[in-house]
PDB file of C-alpha atoms in Angstrom:
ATOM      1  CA  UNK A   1      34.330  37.082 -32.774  1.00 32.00           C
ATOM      2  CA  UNK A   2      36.541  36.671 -29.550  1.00 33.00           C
ATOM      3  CA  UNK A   3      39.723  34.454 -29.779  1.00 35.00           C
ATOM      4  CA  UNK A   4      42.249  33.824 -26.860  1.00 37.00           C
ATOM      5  CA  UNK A   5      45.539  31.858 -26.563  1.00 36.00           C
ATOM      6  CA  UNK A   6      47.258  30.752 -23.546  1.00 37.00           C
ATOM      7  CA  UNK A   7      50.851  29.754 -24.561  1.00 39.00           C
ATOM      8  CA  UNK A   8      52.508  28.627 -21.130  1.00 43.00           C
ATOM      9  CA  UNK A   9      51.392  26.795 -17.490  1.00 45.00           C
ATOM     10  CA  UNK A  10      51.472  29.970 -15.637  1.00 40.00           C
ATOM     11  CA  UNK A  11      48.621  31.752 -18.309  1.00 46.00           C
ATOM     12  CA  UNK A  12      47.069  28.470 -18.668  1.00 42.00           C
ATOM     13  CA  UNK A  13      46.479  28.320 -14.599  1.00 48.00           C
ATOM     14  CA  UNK A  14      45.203  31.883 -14.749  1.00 50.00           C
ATOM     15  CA  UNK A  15      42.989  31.317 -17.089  1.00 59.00           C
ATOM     16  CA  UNK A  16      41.234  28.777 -15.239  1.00 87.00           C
ATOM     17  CA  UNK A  17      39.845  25.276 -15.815  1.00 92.00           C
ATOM     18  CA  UNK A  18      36.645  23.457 -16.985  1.00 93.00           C
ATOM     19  CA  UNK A  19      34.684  20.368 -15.947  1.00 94.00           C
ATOM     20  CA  UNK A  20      33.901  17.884 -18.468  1.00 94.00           C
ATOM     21  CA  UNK A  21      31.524  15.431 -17.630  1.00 92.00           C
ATOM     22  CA  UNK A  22      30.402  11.647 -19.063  1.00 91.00           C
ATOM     23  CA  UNK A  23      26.979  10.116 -19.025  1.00 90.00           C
ATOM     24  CA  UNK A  24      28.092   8.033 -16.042  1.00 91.00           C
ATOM     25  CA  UNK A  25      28.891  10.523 -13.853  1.00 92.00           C
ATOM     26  CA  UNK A  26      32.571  10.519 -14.256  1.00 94.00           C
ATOM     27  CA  UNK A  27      34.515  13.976 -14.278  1.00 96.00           C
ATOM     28  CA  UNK A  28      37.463  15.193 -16.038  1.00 96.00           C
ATOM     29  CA  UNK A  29      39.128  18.852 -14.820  1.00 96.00           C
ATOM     30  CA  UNK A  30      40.669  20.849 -18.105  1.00 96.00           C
ATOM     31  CA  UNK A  31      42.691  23.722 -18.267  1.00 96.00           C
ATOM     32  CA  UNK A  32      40.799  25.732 -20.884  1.00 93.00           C
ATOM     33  CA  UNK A  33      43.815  26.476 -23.666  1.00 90.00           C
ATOM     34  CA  UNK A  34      41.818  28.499 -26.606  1.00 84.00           C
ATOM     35  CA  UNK A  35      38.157  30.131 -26.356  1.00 84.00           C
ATOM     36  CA  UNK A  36      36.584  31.335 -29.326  1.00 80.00           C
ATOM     37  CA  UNK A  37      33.221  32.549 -30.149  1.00 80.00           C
ATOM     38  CA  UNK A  38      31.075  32.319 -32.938  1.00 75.00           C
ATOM     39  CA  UNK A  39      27.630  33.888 -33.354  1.00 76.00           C
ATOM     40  CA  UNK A  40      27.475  33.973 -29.617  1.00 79.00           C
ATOM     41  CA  UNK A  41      28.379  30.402 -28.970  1.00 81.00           C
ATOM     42  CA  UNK A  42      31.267  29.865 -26.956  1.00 83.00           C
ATOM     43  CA  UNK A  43      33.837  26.855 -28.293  1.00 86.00           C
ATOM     44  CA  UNK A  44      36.858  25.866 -25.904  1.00 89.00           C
ATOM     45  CA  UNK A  45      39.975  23.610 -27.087  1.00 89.00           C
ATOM     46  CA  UNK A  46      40.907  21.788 -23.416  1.00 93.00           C
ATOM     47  CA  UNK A  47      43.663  20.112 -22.018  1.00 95.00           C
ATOM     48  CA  UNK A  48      43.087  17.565 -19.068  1.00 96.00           C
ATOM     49  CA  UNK A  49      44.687  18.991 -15.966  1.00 96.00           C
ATOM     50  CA  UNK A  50      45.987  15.231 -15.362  1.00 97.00           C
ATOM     51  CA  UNK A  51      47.990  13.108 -17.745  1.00 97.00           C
ATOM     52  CA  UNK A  52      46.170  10.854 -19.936  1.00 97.00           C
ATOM     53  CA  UNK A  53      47.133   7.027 -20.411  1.00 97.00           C
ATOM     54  CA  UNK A  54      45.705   4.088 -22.045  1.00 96.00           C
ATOM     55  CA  UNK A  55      46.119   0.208 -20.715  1.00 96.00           C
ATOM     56  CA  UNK A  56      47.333  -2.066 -23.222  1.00 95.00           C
ATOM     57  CA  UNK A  57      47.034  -5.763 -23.444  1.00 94.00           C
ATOM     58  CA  UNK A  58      49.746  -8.034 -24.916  1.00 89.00           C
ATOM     59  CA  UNK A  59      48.434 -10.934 -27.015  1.00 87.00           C
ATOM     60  CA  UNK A  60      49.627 -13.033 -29.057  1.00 81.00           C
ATOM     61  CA  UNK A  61      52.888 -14.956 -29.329  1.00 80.00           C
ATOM     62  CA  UNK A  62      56.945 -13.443 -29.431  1.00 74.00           C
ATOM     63  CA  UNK A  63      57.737 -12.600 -32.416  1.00 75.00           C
ATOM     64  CA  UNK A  64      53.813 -12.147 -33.321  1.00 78.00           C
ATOM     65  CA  UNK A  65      53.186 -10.465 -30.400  1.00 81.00           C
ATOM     66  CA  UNK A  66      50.578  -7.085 -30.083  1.00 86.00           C
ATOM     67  CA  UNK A  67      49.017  -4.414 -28.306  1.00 86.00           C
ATOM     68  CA  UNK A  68      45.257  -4.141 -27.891  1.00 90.00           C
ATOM     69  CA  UNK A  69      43.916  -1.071 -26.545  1.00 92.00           C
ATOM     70  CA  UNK A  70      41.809  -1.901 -23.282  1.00 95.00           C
ATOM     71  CA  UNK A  71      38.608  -0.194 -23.796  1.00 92.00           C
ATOM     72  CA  UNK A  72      35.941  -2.480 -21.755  1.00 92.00           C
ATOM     73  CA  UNK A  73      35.127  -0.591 -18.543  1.00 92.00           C
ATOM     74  CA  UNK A  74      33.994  -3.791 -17.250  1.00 94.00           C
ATOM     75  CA  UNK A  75      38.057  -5.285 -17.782  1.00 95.00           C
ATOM     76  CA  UNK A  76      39.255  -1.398 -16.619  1.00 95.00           C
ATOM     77  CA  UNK A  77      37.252  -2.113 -13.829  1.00 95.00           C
ATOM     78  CA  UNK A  78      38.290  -5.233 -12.866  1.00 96.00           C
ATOM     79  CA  UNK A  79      42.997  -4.176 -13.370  1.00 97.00           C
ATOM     80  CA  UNK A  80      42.469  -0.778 -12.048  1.00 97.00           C
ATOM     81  CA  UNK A  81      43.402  -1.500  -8.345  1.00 97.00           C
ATOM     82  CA  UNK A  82      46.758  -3.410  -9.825  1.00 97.00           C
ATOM     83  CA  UNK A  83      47.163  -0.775 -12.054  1.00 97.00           C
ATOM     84  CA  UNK A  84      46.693   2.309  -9.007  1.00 97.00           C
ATOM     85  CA  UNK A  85      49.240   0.300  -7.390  1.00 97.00           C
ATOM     86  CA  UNK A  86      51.783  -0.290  -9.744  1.00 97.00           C
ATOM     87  CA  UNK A  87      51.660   3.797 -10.481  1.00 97.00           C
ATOM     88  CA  UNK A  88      51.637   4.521  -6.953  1.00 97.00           C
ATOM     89  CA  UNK A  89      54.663   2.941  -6.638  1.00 96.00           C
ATOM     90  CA  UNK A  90      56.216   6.297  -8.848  1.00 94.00           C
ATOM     91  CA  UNK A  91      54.024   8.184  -6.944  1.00 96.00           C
ATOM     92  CA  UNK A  92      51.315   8.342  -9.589  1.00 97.00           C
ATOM     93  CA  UNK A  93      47.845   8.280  -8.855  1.00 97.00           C
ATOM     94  CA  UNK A  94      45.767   7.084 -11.376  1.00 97.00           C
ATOM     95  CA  UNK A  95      41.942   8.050 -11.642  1.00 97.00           C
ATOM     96  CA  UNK A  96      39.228   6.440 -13.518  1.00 96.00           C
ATOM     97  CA  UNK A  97      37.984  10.158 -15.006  1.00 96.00           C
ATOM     98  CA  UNK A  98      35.947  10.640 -18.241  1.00 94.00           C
ATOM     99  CA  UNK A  99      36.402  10.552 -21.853  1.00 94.00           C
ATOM    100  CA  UNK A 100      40.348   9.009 -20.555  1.00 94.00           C
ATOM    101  CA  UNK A 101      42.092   7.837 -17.146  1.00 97.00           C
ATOM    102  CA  UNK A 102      44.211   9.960 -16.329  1.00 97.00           C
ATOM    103  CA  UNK A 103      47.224   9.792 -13.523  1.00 97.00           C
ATOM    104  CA  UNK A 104      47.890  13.164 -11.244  1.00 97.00           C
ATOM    105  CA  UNK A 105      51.409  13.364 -10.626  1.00 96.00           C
ATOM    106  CA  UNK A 106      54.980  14.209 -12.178  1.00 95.00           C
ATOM    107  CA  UNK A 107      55.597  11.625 -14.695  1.00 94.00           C
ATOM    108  CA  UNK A 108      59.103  10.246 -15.484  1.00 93.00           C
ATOM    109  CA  UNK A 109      61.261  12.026 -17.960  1.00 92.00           C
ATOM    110  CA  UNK A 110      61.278  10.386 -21.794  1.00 90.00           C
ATOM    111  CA  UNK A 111      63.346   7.646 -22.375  1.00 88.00           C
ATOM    112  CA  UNK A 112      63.834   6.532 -26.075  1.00 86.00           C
ATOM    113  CA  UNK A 113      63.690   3.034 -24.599  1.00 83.00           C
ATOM    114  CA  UNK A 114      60.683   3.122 -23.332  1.00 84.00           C
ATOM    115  CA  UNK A 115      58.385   4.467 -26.150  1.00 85.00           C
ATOM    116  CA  UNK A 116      56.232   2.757 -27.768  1.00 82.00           C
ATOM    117  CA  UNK A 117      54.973   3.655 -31.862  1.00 84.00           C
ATOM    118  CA  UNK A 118      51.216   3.447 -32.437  1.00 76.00           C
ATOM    119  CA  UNK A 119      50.713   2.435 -35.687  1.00 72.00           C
ATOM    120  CA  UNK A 120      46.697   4.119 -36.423  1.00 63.00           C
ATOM    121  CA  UNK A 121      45.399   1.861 -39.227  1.00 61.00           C
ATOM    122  CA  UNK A 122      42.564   3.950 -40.781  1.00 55.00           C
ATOM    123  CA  UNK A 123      41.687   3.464 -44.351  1.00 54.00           C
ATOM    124  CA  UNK A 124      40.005   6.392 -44.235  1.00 55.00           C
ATOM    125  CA  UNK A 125      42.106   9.264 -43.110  1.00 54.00           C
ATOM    126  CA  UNK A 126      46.098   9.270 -42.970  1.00 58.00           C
ATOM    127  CA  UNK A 127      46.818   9.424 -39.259  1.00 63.00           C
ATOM    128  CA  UNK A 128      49.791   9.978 -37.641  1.00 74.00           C
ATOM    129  CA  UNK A 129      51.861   6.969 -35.388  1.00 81.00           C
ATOM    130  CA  UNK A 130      51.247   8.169 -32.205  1.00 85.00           C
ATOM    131  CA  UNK A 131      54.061   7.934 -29.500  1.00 90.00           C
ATOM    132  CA  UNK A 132      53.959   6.991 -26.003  1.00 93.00           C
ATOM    133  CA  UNK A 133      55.526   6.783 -22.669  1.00 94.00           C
ATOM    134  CA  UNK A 134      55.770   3.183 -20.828  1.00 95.00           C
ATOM    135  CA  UNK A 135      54.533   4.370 -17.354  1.00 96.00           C
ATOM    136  CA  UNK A 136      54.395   0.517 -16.055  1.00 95.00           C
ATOM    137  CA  UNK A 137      53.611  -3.109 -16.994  1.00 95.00           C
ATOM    138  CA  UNK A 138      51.712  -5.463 -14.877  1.00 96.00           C
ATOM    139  CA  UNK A 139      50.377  -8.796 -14.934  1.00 95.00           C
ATOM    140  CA  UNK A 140      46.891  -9.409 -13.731  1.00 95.00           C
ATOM    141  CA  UNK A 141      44.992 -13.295 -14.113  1.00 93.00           C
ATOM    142  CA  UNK A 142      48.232 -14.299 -16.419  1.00 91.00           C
ATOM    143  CA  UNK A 143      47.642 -11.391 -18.797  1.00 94.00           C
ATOM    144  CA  UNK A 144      50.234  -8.520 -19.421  1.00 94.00           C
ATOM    145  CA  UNK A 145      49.273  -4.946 -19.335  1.00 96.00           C
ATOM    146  CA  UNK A 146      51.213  -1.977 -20.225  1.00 95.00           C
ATOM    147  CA  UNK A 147      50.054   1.637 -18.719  1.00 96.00           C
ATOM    148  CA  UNK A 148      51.525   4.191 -21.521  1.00 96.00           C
ATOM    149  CA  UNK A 149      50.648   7.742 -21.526  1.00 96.00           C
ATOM    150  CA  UNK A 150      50.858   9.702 -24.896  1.00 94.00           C
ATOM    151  CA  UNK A 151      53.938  12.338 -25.787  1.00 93.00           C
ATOM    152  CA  UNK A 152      51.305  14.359 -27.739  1.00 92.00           C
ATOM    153  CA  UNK A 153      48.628  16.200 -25.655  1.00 91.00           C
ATOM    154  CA  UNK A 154      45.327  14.877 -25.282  1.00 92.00           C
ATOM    155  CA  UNK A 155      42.844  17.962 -26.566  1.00 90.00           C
ATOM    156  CA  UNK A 156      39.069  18.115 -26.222  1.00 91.00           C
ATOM    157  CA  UNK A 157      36.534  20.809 -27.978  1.00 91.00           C
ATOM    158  CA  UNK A 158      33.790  21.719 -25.668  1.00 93.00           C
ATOM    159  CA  UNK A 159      30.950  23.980 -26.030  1.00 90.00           C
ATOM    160  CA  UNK A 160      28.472  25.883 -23.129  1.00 85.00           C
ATOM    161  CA  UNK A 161      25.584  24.451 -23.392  1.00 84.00           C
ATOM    162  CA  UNK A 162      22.335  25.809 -22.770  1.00 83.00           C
ATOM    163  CA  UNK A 163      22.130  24.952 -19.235  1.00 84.00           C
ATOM    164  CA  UNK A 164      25.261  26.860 -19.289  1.00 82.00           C
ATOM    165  CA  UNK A 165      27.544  23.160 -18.739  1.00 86.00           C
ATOM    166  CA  UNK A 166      30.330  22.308 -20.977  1.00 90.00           C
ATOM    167  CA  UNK A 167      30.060  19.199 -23.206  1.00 90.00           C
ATOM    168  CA  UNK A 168      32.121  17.580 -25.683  1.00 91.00           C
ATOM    169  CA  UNK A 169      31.493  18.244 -29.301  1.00 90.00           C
ATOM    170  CA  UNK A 170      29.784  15.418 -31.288  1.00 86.00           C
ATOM    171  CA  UNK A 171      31.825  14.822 -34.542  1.00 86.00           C
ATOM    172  CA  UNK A 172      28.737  16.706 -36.782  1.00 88.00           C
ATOM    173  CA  UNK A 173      29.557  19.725 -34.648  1.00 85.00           C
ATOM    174  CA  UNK A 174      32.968  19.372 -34.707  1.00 84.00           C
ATOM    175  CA  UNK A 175      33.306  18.813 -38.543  1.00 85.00           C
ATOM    176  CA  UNK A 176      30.918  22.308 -38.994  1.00 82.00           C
ATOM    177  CA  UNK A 177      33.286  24.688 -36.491  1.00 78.00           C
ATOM    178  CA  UNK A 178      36.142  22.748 -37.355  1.00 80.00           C
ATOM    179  CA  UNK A 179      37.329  25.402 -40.633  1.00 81.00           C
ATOM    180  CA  UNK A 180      36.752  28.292 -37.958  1.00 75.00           C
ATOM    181  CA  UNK A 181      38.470  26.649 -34.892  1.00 71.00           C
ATOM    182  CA  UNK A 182      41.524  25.618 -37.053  1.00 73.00           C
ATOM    183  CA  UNK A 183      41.535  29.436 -39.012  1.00 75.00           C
ATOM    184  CA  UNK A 184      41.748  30.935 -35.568  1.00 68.00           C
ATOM    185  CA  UNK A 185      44.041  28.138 -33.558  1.00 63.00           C
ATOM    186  CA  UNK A 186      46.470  28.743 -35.883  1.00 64.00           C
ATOM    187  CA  UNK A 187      46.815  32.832 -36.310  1.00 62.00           C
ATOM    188  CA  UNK A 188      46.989  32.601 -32.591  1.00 51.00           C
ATOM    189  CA  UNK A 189      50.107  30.416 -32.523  1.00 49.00           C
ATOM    190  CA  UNK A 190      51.597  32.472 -35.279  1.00 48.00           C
TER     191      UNK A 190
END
């Protein structure tokens, strides 16, 4: 068994990158950040090369008021030119890339006052809030957005496949390697 670690940009950038891509085509670049092998299959923990953000709509009232993750590709689709131009104007570019949009660029630095606590509601697992950046807000057709991209890093597991591409792990595969990946992640950061 084989286990690397890359623990800063300039290792990460000479290790090289990976290119995941989506049943439509769509491709997302990754700086490979762990390999590990296991009875000669090769697992990889990625980070995307670009920033990840989400779109949120606002709905609702004031004081009642919420954010609803905008998943619909048709709706991403139809705000993503207002959205490219709203980041452009902080000379981010944002790109429609699989598994996430991402934006290529430096983002701002953190402001307290303009993050934003994800509340995860899953009855089934206890996850974490998840913080994240206001990048911009638009309005599109009398609807708000809000482009936010998270403070915790966006991580993929891959595998080589055996046409020798990369591809996502489903969550079966993930769950099995998941003991060994975790074992291994973790001596490395130690």
């Amino acid at each position: 068994m084989s286990f690397s670690y890359f623990s800063d940009e300039h290792d990460r950038e000479s290790a090289g990158t990976i290119t995941l891509s989506d049943d439509k085509g769509r491709s997302l670049e990754c700086y490979i950040e762990h390999s590990l092998e296991v009875d000669g299959q090769g697992y990889f923990l990625l980070l995307p090369v670009d920033s990840p953000v989400e779109i949120f709509a606002w709905q609702g009232e004031e004081e009642e008021e919420e954010a609803v993750l905008v998943e619909d590709d048709a709706t991403i689709e139809q705000i993503f030119g207002t959205a490219q131009a709203v980041l452009s104007e902080q000379n981010l570019v944002l790109k429609n890339t699989a598994y996430a949009l991402t934006v290529a660029g430096e983002l701002p630095p953190v402001e307290e006052s303009e993050l934003f606590t994800l509340e995860i509601e899953d009855e089934q697992s206890d996850l974490e809030p998840e913080q994240l950046q206001l990048l911009a807000s638009f309005y599109y057709e009398e609807q708000e957005y809000a482009i936010y991209t998270p403070l915790d890093p966006l991580l993929f597991f891959a595998r080589i496949s055996k046409t020798g591409k990369p591809e996502l792990l489903s969550p079966e595969e993930f769950r099995q390697v998941q003991p060994l990946l975790e074992e291994h992640l973790f001596n490395g950061v130690e």
